[in-house]
Amino acid sequence: MNPDPHHRRMFIRRMGTATGVAAGTAAIGSLFHNRNLVPAGEEAKTIPSFLVPGTEGMMVVAEGPDPAFAVRAALQELGGIGRFVKAGDRVLVKPNCAFDRPAHFGATTSPAVTGEVVRQCIAAGAEVRVIDNPINHPEGCFVKSGLMDAVQSAGGEVWLPSAALFARVKVGSLRIPDWEALYRPLAWANKLIGVPTVKSHNLSGVSLTMKNWYGLLGGPRNRLHQALHEVVADLGQFIRPTLVVLDGSRLLVANGPTGGSPSDVRPGDVVAVGTDQVAIDTFGARLLGHAPDEIAFLDLAAKLGLGVVDEAQLKLFRKVRAVS
Amino acid sequence: MRRLRRYYQAFFLVLFAAAFALASQGGLKGYPVTVFLDSSALNAVGTLLSAHNIAYTMWIGLLILALTPFLGRFFCGWICPLGTLFHLASRWLRPRKAAERIRQNLHSRTQAVKYLILFVLLLAAAFGLLQVGVFDPIALLTRTSAALVSPGMRAGWMMIAIFAVLLLLNAWRPRFWCRHVCPLGALLGVAARAMPGGVVRDRGKCTDCGLCNRDCIGACSPNTRTRMAECFVCWNCIEDCPEKALRWEWMPKEEELARELGVSRRAFFGATLGGAATVVALKSQAVAGYPERIRPPGALAEPDFLDRCLKCGECMKICPTGVLRPALAEAGIAGLWTPVMDMERGYCEYNCVLCAQVCPSGAIRRMSIAEKSGTETGVPVKVGTAFLDRSRCLPWSFGRNCMVCEEVCPVSPKAIHRTPQAVEIEGRMVELYLPQVDVERCTGCGLCQHECPVNDLAAIRVTAAGESRTPGGSFFLR
């Protein structure tokens, strides 16, 4: 090889090397270049309706001192648990377990009602898991509210929230189109039963069925209070439950949603079981002394077609005395 | 004896791990999870000097100290879980040749350093500066374990790094910490000096082969006269002597026993001066004026708290919300690694007194949930006060409703009230709720700060002002 740099072959070789390096640079650049520096978010997932077709628009109110008996009486009136839960179903139960409080403070759903719902589903042959994403430390909330014990002794399982369970899901049409929520449990279940309790609330007036779905959310949910009534109506669109069991065995009438003193609690001796969230929440609001027009989210939810405020418009509405 | 000792060491190491694991919300069912911290005589003597009394559970440490003049440093050789870990590390890291091991286990003059450390710590404690927990082996192990199981713990890396260095030092000298540094070992060593008997050597039989030093744990020179303050009563030397020249004797002649600690007069005066200077320097730091020094509920008033806190980290390990973390600068130099609350990380759970239940020294006093929340007396334990930062608050500053702070406030009636106010926003009248803190009811739990939607610096923040543990701590004229 002639070492003369002006030699033709040498010229071609050197130009070739330089061109190769330039082409490599261009290839890497074109392969990795990205005009949009904000990464595209994952698309929000859709949560299906858990409602059993043909069971829309029902509510049974059962009055009696034994809340578990009242739940059974109401279910019987609705046609039995078998109408809603079948053998082999995966049932997710969502009580209100938001705070680290003993049950008698009324800030959480009573163990008696939650336990009875779990027991009924197990008896129907379903697998039951109970979930909530509380405000306080999850394990502490489940243990001190007595719900851990009630669920486990009824044969169910408590599913404590962890970061891996959350994903972005579609919620509602008014304020929050999508939000971080407990997606994995919602995707696992084919039936969902809400077991809220009856509480006063500092901002939304009452905390009942639809407000209780807040406990399925994660993310910066403390921002939702800036338009809480619209958000509660969005939550009503987010979850279409198989069944709702509103625990009115005792009512948190003051200092809600946390309570904190036995004097904030009054006996209620009633449960409302059904499929119409709006009717059940209207009933609950009345228990706390609120006319439906005082609670803005009821009207919003009714306008969205989530249910009816007037119980006369229900397909099935009954009141029973549950005395054993 | 070797095999028996190993059974004991394994048993107590497992027991320590079990007690540590049980110190959790679900596991604590009246188990004495702090039994090892209670068995450290250094903690008992230290708090005796600083607080002038001893938490009642620490009788175990005093019992061990009282047995030591008869049995020697059996705690170091047979019980201490940190000693067992360092023992294992020493075994893994030791040289293969017997001659090398014999050389490593010869008594070293620097083993006297631990007596100086002990002296300075007790001197400081007597002047109301309790730092024994920084060097106490059980507190050290508990703290390091807590850092290992809570990955997000601040300064956790510092504790783990210190432990790693101490572990590696075993390669240089087996059980380096136990022989040269440990002030608990030093305290037990001082007591062991009074033993009526010890390992004695028959000079007629001894051939000076040096094998007695090959597996000597305490480096207590059984090849000359056994130093009673250094001996771990393992009796390896007696077993290893090929000539049967070593034996345990209960009442030997006095000249057979080596009772000296090996601390020179010069070193002793040096330590006194250095210790005194340290005490003056640390005590001259102000006790008041640390707004972020928010102590756990039930913590004693600051001077009393510092007189007792062992910095063991047990409270931080058990705290279910993780609000407790080791102080770096929040409580002054003397308060390094003592527990303070960080409301960004967690909050103080209303129905919870776990930290008070596990505090071994009573720096956080035991109390019931009813006492903490004041449901019977109407006077709750107050760790601080929530202050509203109106310039960052959504309703106050931006005309938007929020009231998350009121919603989550756990006391009844709530310690956050609202004032409704009609304001005009974009030509529309809006009813706005403006939050306000009721200082008498606020317990400083920090749930409002933790839940405030203003995310980097919350619009409501707790500081220690108004804490109930300080007499006259309220900033209001009654």
PDB file of N, CA and C in Angstrom, chain B residues 56 86 103 107 112 120 155 182 195 227 260 278-279 287 326 345 370-371 419:
ATOM      1  N   TYR B  56     -38.284   0.834  85.281  1.00  0.00           N
ATOM      2  CA  TYR B  56     -38.369  -0.393  86.080  1.00  0.00           C
ATOM      3  C   TYR B  56     -38.006  -1.645  85.300  1.00  0.00           C
ATOM      4  N   PHE B  86     -20.530  -9.920  65.631  1.00  0.00           N
ATOM      5  CA  PHE B  86     -19.117  -9.606  65.403  1.00  0.00           C
ATOM      6  C   PHE B  86     -18.261 -10.864  65.538  1.00  0.00           C
ATOM      7  N   ARG B 103      -1.278 -14.149  67.233  1.00  0.00           N
ATOM      8  CA  ARG B 103      -0.776 -12.773  67.263  1.00  0.00           C
ATOM      9  C   ARG B 103      -1.938 -11.771  67.377  1.00  0.00           C
ATOM     10  N   HIS B 107      -3.077  -9.544  74.002  1.00  0.00           N
ATOM     11  CA  HIS B 107      -3.670  -8.354  74.596  1.00  0.00           C
ATOM     12  C   HIS B 107      -3.018  -7.095  74.028  1.00  0.00           C
ATOM     13  N   ALA B 112      -7.702  -0.559  76.478  1.00  0.00           N
ATOM     14  CA  ALA B 112      -8.089   0.306  77.600  1.00  0.00           C
ATOM     15  C   ALA B 112      -8.924   1.494  77.144  1.00  0.00           C
ATOM     16  N   VAL B 120     -15.988   8.829  80.054  1.00  0.00           N
ATOM     17  CA  VAL B 120     -16.483  10.097  79.494  1.00  0.00           C
ATOM     18  C   VAL B 120     -18.013  10.059  79.394  1.00  0.00           C
ATOM     19  N   ALA B 155     -30.845   9.341  57.466  1.00  0.00           N
ATOM     20  CA  ALA B 155     -29.620   9.015  58.195  1.00  0.00           C
ATOM     21  C   ALA B 155     -29.455   7.518  58.371  1.00  0.00           C
ATOM     22  N   CYS B 182     -16.466  -0.970  73.172  1.00  0.00           N
ATOM     23  CA  CYS B 182     -17.782  -1.108  73.809  1.00  0.00           C
ATOM     24  C   CYS B 182     -17.785  -0.637  75.269  1.00  0.00           C
ATOM     25  N   MET B 195     -13.974 -10.113  90.703  1.00  0.00           N
ATOM     26  CA  MET B 195     -14.214 -11.549  90.820  1.00  0.00           C
ATOM     27  C   MET B 195     -13.298 -12.192  91.857  1.00  0.00           C
ATOM     28  N   ARG B 227      -6.326 -11.247  82.388  1.00  0.00           N
ATOM     29  CA  ARG B 227      -6.922  -9.983  82.801  1.00  0.00           C
ATOM     30  C   ARG B 227      -8.421 -10.203  82.996  1.00  0.00           C
ATOM     31  N   GLU B 260      -5.913  -5.229  86.961  1.00  0.00           N
ATOM     32  CA  GLU B 260      -5.762  -3.877  86.422  1.00  0.00           C
ATOM     33  C   GLU B 260      -6.543  -3.707  85.105  1.00  0.00           C
ATOM     34  N   THR B 278     -16.242  18.543  76.211  1.00  0.00           N
ATOM     35  CA  THR B 278     -17.367  18.122  75.359  1.00  0.00           C
ATOM     36  C   THR B 278     -18.696  18.417  76.044  1.00  0.00           C
ATOM     37  N   VAL B 279     -18.765  18.109  77.329  1.00  0.00           N
ATOM     38  CA  VAL B 279     -20.003  18.359  78.067  1.00  0.00           C
ATOM     39  C   VAL B 279     -20.343  19.842  78.025  1.00  0.00           C
ATOM     40  N   VAL B 287     -31.650  24.874  74.553  1.00  0.00           N
ATOM     41  CA  VAL B 287     -32.632  23.808  74.567  1.00  0.00           C
ATOM     42  C   VAL B 287     -33.894  24.255  73.822  1.00  0.00           C
ATOM     43  N   PRO B 326     -35.008   9.911  62.826  1.00  0.00           N
ATOM     44  CA  PRO B 326     -33.925  10.390  63.676  1.00  0.00           C
ATOM     45  C   PRO B 326     -33.600  11.855  63.400  1.00  0.00           C
ATOM     46  N   ARG B 345     -43.748  13.052  55.924  1.00  0.00           N
ATOM     47  CA  ARG B 345     -43.565  11.617  55.779  1.00  0.00           C
ATOM     48  C   ARG B 345     -44.740  10.824  56.340  1.00  0.00           C
ATOM     49  N   ALA B 370     -56.841   6.832  75.755  1.00  0.00           N
ATOM     50  CA  ALA B 370     -57.774   7.817  76.338  1.00  0.00           C
ATOM     51  C   ALA B 370     -56.989   9.011  76.894  1.00  0.00           C
ATOM     52  N   GLU B 371     -55.835   8.729  77.513  1.00  0.00           N
ATOM     53  CA  GLU B 371     -55.042   9.831  78.062  1.00  0.00           C
ATOM     54  C   GLU B 371     -54.458  10.665  76.935  1.00  0.00           C
ATOM     55  N   THR B 419     -65.132  29.400  58.393  1.00  0.00           N
ATOM     56  CA  THR B 419     -65.990  30.562  58.365  1.00  0.00           C
ATOM     57  C   THR B 419     -66.515  30.681  56.939  1.00  0.00           C
TER      58      THR B 419
END
